[in-house]
CSV table of N, CA, C and O in Angstrom, one decimal:
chain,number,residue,atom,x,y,z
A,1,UNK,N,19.3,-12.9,35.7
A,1,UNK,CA,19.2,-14.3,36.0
A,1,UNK,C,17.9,-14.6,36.6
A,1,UNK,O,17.4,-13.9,37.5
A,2,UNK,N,17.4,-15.7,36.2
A,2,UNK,CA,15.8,-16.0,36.7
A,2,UNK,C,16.2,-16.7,37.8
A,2,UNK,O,17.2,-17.4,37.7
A,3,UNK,N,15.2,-16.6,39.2
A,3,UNK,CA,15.1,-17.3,40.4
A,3,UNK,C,14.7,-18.5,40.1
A,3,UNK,O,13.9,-18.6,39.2
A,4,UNK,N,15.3,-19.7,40.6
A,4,UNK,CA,14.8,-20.7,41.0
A,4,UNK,C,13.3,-20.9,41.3
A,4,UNK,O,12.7,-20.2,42.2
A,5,UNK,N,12.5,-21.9,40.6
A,5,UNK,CA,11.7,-21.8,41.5
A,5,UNK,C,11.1,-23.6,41.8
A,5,UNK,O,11.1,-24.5,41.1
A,6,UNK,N,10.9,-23.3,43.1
A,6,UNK,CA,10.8,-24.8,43.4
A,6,UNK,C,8.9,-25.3,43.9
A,6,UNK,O,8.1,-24.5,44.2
A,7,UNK,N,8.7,-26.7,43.8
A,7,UNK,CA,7.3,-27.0,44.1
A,7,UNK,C,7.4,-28.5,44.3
A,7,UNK,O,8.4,-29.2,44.1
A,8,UNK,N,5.9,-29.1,45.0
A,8,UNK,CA,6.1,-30.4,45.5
A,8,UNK,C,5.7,-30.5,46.8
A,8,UNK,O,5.1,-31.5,47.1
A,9,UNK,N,5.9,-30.1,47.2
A,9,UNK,CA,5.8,-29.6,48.8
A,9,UNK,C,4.6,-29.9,49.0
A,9,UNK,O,3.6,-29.8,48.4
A,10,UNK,N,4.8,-30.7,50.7
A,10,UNK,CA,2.7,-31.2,51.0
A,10,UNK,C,3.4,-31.9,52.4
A,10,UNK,O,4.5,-31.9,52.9
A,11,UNK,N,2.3,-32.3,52.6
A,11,UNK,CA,2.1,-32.9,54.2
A,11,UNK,C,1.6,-34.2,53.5
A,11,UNK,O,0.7,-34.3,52.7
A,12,UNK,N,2.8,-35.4,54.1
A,12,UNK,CA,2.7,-36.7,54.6
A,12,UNK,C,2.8,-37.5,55.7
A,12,UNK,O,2.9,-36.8,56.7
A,13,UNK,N,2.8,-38.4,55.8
A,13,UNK,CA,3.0,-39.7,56.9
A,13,UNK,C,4.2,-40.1,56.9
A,13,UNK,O,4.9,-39.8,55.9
A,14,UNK,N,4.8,-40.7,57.9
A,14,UNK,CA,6.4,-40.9,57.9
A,14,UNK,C,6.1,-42.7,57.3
A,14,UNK,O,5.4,-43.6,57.6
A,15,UNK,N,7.4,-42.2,56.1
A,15,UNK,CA,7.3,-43.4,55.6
A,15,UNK,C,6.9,-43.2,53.8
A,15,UNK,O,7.2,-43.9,52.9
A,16,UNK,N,6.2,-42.3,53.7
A,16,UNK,CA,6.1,-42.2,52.7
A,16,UNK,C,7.0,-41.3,51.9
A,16,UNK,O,8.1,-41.1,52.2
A,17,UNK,N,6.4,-40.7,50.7
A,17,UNK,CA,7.7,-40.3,49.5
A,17,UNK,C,7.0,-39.0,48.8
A,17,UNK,O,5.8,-39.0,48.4
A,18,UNK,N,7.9,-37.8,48.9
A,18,UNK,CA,7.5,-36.7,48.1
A,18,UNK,C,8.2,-36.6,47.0
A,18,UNK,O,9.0,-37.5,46.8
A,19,UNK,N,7.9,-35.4,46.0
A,19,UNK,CA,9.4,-35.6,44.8
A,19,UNK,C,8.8,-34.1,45.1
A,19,UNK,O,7.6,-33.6,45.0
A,20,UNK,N,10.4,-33.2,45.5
A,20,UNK,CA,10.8,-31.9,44.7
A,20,UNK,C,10.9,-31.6,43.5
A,20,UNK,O,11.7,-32.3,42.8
A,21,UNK,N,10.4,-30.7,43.0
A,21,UNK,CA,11.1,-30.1,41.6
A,21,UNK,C,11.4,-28.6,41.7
A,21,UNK,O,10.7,-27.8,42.3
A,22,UNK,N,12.6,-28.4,41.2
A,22,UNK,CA,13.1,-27.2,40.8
A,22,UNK,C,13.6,-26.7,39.9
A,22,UNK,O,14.8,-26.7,39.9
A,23,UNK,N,12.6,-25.9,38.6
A,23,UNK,CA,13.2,-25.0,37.3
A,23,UNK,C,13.7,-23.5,37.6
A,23,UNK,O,13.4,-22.3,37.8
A,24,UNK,N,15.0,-24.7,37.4
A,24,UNK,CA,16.6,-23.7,37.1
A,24,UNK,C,17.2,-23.5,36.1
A,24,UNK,O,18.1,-24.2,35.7
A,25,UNK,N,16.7,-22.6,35.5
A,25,UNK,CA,17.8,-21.9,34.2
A,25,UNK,C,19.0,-21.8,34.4
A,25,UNK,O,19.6,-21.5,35.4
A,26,UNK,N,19.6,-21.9,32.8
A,26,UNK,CA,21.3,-21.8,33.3
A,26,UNK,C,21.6,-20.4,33.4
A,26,UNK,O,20.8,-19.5,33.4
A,27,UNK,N,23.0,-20.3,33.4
A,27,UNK,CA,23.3,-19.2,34.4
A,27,UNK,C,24.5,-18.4,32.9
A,27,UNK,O,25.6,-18.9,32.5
A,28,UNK,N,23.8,-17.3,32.4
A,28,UNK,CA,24.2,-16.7,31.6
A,28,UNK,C,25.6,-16.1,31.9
A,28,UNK,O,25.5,-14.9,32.1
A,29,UNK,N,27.0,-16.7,32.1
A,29,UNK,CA,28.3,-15.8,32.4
A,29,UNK,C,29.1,-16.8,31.9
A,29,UNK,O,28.9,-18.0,31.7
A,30,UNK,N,30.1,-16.1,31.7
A,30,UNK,CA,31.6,-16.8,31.4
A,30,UNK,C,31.9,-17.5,32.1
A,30,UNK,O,31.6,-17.1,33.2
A,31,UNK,N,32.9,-19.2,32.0
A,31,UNK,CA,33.3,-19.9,32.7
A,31,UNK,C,32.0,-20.1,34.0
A,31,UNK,O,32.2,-19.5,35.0
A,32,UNK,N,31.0,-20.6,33.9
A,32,UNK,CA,30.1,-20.8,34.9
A,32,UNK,C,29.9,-22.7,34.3
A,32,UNK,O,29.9,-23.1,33.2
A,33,UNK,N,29.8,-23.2,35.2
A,33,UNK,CA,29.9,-24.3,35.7
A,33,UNK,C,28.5,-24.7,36.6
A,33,UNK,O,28.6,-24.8,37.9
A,34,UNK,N,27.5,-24.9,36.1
A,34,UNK,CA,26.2,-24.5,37.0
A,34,UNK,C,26.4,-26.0,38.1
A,34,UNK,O,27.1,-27.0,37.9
A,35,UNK,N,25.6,-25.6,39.3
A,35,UNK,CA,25.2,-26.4,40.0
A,35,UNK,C,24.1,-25.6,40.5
A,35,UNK,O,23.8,-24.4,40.5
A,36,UNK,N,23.2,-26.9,41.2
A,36,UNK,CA,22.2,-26.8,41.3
A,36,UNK,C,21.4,-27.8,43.1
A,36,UNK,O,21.3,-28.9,43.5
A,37,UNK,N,21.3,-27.0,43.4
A,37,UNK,CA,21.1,-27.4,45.3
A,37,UNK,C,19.8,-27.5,46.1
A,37,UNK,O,19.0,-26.6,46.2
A,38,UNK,N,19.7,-28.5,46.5
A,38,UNK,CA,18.8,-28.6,47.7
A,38,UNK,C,19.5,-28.0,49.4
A,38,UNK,O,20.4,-28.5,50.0
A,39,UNK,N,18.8,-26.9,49.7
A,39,UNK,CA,18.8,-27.0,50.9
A,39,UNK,C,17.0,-27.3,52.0
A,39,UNK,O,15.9,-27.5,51.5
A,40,UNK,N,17.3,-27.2,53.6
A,40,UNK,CA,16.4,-27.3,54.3
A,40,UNK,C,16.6,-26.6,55.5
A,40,UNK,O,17.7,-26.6,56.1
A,41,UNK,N,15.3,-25.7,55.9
A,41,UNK,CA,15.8,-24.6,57.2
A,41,UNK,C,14.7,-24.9,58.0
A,41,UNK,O,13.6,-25.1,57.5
A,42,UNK,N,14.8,-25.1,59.1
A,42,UNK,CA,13.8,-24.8,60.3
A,42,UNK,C,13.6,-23.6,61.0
A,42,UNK,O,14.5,-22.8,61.4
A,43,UNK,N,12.7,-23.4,61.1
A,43,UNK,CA,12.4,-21.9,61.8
A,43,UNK,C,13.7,-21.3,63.0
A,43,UNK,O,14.2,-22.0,63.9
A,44,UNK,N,14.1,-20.3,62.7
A,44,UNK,CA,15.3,-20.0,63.7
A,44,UNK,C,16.6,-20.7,63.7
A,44,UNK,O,17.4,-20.6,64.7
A,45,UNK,N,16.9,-21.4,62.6
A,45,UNK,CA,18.5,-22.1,62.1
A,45,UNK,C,18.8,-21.8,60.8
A,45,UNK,O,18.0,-21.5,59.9
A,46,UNK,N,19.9,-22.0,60.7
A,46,UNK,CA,20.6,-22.0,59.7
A,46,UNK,C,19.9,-23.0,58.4
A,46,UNK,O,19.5,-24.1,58.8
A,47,UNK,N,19.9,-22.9,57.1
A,47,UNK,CA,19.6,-23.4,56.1
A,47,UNK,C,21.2,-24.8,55.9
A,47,UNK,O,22.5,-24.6,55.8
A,48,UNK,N,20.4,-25.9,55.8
A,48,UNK,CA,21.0,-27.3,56.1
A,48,UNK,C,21.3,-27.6,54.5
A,48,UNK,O,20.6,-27.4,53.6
A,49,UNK,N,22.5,-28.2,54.5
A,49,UNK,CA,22.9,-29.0,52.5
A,49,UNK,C,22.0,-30.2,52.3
A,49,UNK,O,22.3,-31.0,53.2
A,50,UNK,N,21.4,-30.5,51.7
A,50,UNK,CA,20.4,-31.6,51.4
A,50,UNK,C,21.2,-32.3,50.4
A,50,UNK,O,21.9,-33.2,50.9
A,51,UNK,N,21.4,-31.9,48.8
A,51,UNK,CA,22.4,-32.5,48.1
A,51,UNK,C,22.4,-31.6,47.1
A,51,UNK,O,21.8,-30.6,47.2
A,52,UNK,N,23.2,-31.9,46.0
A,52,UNK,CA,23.7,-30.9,45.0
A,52,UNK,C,23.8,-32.0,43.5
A,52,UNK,O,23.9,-33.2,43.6
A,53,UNK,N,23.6,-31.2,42.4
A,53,UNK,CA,24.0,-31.9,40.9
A,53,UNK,C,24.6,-30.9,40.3
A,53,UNK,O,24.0,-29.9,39.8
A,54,UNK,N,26.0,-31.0,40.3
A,54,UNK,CA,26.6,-30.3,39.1
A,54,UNK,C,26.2,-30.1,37.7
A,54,UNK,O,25.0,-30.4,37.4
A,55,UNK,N,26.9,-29.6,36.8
A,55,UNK,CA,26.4,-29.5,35.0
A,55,UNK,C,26.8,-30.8,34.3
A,55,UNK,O,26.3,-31.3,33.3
A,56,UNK,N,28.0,-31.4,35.2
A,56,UNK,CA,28.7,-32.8,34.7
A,56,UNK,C,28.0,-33.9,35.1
A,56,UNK,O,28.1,-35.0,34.5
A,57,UNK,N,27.2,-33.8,36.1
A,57,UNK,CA,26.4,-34.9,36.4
A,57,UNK,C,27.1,-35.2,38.0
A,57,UNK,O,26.6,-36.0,38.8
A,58,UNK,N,27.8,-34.7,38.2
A,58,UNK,CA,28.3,-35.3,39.7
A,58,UNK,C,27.3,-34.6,40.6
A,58,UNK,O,26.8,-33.5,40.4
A,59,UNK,N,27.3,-35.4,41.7
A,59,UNK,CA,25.9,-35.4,42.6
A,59,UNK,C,26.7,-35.7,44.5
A,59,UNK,O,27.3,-36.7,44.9
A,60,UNK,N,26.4,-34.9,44.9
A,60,UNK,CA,26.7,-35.2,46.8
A,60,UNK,C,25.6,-35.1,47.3
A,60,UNK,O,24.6,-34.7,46.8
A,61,UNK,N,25.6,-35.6,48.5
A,61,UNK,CA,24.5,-36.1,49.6
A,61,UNK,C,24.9,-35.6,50.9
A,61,UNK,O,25.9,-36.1,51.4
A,62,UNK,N,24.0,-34.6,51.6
A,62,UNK,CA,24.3,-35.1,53.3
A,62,UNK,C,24.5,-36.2,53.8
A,62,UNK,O,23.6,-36.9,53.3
A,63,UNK,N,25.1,-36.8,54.4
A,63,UNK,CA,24.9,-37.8,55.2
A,63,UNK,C,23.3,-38.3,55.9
A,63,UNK,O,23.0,-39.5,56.1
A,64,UNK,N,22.6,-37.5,56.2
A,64,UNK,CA,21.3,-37.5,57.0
A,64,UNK,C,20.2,-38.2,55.6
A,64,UNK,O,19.4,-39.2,55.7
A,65,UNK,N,20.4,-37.8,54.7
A,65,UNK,CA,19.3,-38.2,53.9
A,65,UNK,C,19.8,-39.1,52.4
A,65,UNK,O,19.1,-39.1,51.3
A,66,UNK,N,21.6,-40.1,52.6
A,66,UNK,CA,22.0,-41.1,51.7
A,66,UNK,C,21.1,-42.1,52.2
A,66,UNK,O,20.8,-42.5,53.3
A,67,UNK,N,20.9,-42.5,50.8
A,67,UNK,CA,19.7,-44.0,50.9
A,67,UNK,C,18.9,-44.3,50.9
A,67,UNK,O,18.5,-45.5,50.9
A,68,UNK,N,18.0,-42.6,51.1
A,68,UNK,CA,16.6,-42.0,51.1
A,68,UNK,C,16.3,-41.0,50.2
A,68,UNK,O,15.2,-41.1,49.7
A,69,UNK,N,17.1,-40.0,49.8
A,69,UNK,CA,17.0,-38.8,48.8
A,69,UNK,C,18.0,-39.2,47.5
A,69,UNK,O,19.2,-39.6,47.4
A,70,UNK,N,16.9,-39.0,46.4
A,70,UNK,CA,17.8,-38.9,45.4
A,70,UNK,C,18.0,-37.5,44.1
A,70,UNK,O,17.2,-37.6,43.2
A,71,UNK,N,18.4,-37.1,44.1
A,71,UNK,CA,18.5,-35.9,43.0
A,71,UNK,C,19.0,-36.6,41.7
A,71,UNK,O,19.9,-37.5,41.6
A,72,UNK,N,17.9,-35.8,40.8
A,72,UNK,CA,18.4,-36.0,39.6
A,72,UNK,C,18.0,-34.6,38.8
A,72,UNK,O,17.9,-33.5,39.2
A,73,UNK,N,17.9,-35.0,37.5
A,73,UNK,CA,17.8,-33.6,36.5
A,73,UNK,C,17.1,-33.7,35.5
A,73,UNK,O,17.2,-34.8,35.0
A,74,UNK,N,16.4,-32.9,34.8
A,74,UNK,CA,15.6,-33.0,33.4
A,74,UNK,C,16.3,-32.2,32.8
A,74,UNK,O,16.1,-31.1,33.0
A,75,UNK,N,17.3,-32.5,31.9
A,75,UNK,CA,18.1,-30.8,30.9
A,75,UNK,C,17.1,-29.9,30.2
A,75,UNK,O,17.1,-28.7,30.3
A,76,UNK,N,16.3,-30.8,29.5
A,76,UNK,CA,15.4,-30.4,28.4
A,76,UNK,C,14.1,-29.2,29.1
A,76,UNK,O,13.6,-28.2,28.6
A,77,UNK,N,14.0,-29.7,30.4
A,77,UNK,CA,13.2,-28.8,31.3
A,77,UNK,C,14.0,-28.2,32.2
A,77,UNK,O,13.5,-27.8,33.2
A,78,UNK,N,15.0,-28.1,32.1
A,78,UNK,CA,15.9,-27.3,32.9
A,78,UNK,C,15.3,-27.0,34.3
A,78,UNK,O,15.1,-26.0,35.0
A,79,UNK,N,15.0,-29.0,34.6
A,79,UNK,CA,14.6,-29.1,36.0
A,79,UNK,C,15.1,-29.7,37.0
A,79,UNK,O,15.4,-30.7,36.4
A,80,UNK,N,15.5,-30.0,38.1
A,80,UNK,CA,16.4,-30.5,39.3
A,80,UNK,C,14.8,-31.5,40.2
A,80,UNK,O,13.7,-31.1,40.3
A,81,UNK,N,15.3,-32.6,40.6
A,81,UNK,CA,14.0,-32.9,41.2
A,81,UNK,C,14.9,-33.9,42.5
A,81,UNK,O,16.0,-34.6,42.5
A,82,UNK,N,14.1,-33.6,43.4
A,82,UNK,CA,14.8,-34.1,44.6
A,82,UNK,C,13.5,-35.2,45.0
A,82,UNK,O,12.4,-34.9,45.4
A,83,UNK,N,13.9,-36.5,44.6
A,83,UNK,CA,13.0,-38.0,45.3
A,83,UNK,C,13.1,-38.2,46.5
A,83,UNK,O,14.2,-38.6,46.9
A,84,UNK,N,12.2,-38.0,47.5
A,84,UNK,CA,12.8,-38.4,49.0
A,84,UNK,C,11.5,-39.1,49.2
A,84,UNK,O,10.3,-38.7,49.2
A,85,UNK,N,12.3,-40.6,49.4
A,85,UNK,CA,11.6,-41.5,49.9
A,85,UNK,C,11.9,-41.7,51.9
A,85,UNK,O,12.5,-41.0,52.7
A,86,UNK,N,11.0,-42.9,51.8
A,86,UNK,CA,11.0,-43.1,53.6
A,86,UNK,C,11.2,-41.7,54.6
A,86,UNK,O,12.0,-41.6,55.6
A,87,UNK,N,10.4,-40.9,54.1
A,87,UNK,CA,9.7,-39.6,54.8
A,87,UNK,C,10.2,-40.0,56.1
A,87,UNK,O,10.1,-41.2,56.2
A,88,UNK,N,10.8,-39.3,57.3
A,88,UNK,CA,10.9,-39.1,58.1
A,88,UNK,C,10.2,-37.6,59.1
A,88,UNK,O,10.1,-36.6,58.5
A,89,UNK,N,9.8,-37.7,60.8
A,89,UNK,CA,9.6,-36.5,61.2
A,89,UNK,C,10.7,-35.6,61.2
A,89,UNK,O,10.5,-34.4,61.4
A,90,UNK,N,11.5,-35.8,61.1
A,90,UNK,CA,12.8,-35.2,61.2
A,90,UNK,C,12.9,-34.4,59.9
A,90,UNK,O,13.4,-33.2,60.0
A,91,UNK,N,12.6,-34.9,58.8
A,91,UNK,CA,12.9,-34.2,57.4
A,91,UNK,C,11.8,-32.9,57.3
A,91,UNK,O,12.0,-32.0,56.5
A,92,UNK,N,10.8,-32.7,58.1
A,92,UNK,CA,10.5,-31.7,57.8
A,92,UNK,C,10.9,-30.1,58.4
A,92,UNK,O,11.1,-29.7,59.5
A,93,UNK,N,10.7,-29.7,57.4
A,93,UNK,CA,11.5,-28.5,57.0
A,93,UNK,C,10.6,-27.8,55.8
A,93,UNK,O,9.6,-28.2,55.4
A,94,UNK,N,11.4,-26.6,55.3
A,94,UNK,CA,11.3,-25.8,54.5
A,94,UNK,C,12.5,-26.3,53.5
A,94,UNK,O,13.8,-26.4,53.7
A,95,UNK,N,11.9,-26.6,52.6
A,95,UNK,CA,12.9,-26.7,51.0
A,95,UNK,C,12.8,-26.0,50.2
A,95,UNK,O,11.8,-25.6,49.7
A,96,UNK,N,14.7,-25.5,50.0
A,96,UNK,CA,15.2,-24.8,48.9
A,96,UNK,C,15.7,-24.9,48.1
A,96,UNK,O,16.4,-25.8,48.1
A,97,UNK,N,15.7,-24.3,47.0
A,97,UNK,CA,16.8,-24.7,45.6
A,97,UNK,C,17.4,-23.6,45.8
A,97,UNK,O,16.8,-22.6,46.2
A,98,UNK,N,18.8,-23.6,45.4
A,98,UNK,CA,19.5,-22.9,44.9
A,98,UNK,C,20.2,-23.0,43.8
A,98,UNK,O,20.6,-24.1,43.7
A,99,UNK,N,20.6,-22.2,42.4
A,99,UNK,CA,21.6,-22.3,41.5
A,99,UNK,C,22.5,-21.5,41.5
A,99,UNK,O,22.3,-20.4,41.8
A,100,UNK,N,23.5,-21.9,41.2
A,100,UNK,CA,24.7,-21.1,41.6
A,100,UNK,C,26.2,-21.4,40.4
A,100,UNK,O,25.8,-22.1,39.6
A,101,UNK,N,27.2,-21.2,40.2
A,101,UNK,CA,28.2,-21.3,39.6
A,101,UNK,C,29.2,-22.0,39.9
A,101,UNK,O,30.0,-21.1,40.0
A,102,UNK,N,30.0,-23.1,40.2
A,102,UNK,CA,31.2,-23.7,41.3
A,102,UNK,C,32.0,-22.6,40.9
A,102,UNK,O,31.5,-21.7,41.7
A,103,UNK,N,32.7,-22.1,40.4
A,103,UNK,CA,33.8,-21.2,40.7
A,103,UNK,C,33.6,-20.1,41.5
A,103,UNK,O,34.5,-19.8,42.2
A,104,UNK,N,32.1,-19.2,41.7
A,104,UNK,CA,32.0,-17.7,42.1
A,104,UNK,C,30.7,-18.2,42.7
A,104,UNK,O,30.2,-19.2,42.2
A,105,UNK,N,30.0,-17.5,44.0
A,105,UNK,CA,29.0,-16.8,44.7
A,105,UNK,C,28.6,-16.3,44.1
A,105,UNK,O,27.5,-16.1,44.5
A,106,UNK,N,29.0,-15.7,43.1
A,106,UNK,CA,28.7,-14.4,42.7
A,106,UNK,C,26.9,-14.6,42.0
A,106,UNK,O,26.1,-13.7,41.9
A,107,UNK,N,26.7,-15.8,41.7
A,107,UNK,CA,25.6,-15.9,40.7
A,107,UNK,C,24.5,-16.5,41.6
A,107,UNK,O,23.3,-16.5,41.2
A,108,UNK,N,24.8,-17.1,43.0
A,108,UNK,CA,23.6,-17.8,43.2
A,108,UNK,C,22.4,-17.6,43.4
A,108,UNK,O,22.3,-16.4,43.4
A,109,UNK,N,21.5,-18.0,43.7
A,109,UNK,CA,20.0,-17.1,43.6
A,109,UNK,C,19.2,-18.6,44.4
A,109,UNK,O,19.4,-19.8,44.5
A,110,UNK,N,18.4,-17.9,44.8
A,110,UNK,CA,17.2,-18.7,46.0
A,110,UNK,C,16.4,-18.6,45.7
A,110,UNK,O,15.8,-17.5,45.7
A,111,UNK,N,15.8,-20.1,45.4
A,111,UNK,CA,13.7,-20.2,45.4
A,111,UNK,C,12.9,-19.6,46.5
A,111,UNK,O,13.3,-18.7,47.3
A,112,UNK,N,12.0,-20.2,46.3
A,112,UNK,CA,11.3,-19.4,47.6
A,112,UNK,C,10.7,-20.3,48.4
A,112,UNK,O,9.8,-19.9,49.2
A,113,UNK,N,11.1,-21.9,48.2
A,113,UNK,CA,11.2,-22.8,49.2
A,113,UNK,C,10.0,-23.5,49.2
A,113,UNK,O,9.2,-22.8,48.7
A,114,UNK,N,9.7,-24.4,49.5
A,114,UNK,CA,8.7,-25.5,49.2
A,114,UNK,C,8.4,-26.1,50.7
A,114,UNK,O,9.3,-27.0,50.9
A,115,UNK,N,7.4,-26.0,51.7
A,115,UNK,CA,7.0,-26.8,52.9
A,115,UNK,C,6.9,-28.3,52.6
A,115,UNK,O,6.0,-28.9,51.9
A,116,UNK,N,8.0,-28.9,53.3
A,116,UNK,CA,7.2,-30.2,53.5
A,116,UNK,C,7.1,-30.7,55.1
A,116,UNK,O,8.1,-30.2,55.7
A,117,UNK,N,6.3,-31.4,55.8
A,117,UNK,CA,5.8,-31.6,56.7
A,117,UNK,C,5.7,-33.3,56.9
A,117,UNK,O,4.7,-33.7,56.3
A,118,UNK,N,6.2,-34.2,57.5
A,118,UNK,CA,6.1,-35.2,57.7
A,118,UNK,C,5.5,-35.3,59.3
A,118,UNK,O,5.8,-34.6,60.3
A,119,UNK,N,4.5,-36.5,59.3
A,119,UNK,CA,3.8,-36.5,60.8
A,119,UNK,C,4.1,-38.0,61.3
A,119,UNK,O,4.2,-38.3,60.1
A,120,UNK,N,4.1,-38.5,61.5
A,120,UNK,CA,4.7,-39.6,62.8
A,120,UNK,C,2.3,-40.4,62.8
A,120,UNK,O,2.0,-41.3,63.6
């Protein structure tokens, strides 16, 4: 299975707008149901849920970033792209993709994360 790999990543102003992308191939197994994830870690914590898009199109949101972040998907580029408008200092972090299976763990796999950096 190919790694995730994600890009986009840069240093802005709060207030303004980055777009993630992440080329995620589907996930070669039986009964796999792909989904496809944003996470965000800060040095020394735990990696945070940003939002997720299923294979069906259903889509969840943290609470911290509804009304600001949008995920969507390219099939044809078998790409995930995370819109996050009205940049906050708070949003920066390190961004991840993940692809994974809803039924099993068993398949998921980790980009290698994308810096973004918002400054006040």
């Amino acid at each position: 299975q190919e790694q995730p790999v994600e890009s986009g990543g840069g240093s802005v102003q709060a207030g303004e707008s980055l777009r993630l992308s992440c080329i995620a191939t589907t996930i070669t197994a039986s009964y796999c149901t792909l989904r496809v994830s944003w996470y965000r870690q800060d040095p020394g914590k735990s990696r945070v849920f940003v939002a997720n898009i299923d294979q069906d199109g259903r889509i969840v949101y943290a609470d911290s970033v509804k009304g600001r972040f949008t995920i969507s998907r390219d099939i044809a580029k078998n790409t995930v792209y995370l819109q996050m408008n009205s940049l906050k200092p708070d949003d920066t972090s390190m961004y991840y993709c993940k692809k994974g299976c809803l039924q099993t763990p068993k398949y998921d796999q980790w980009g290698q994360g994308t810096q973004v950096t918002v400054s006040s």
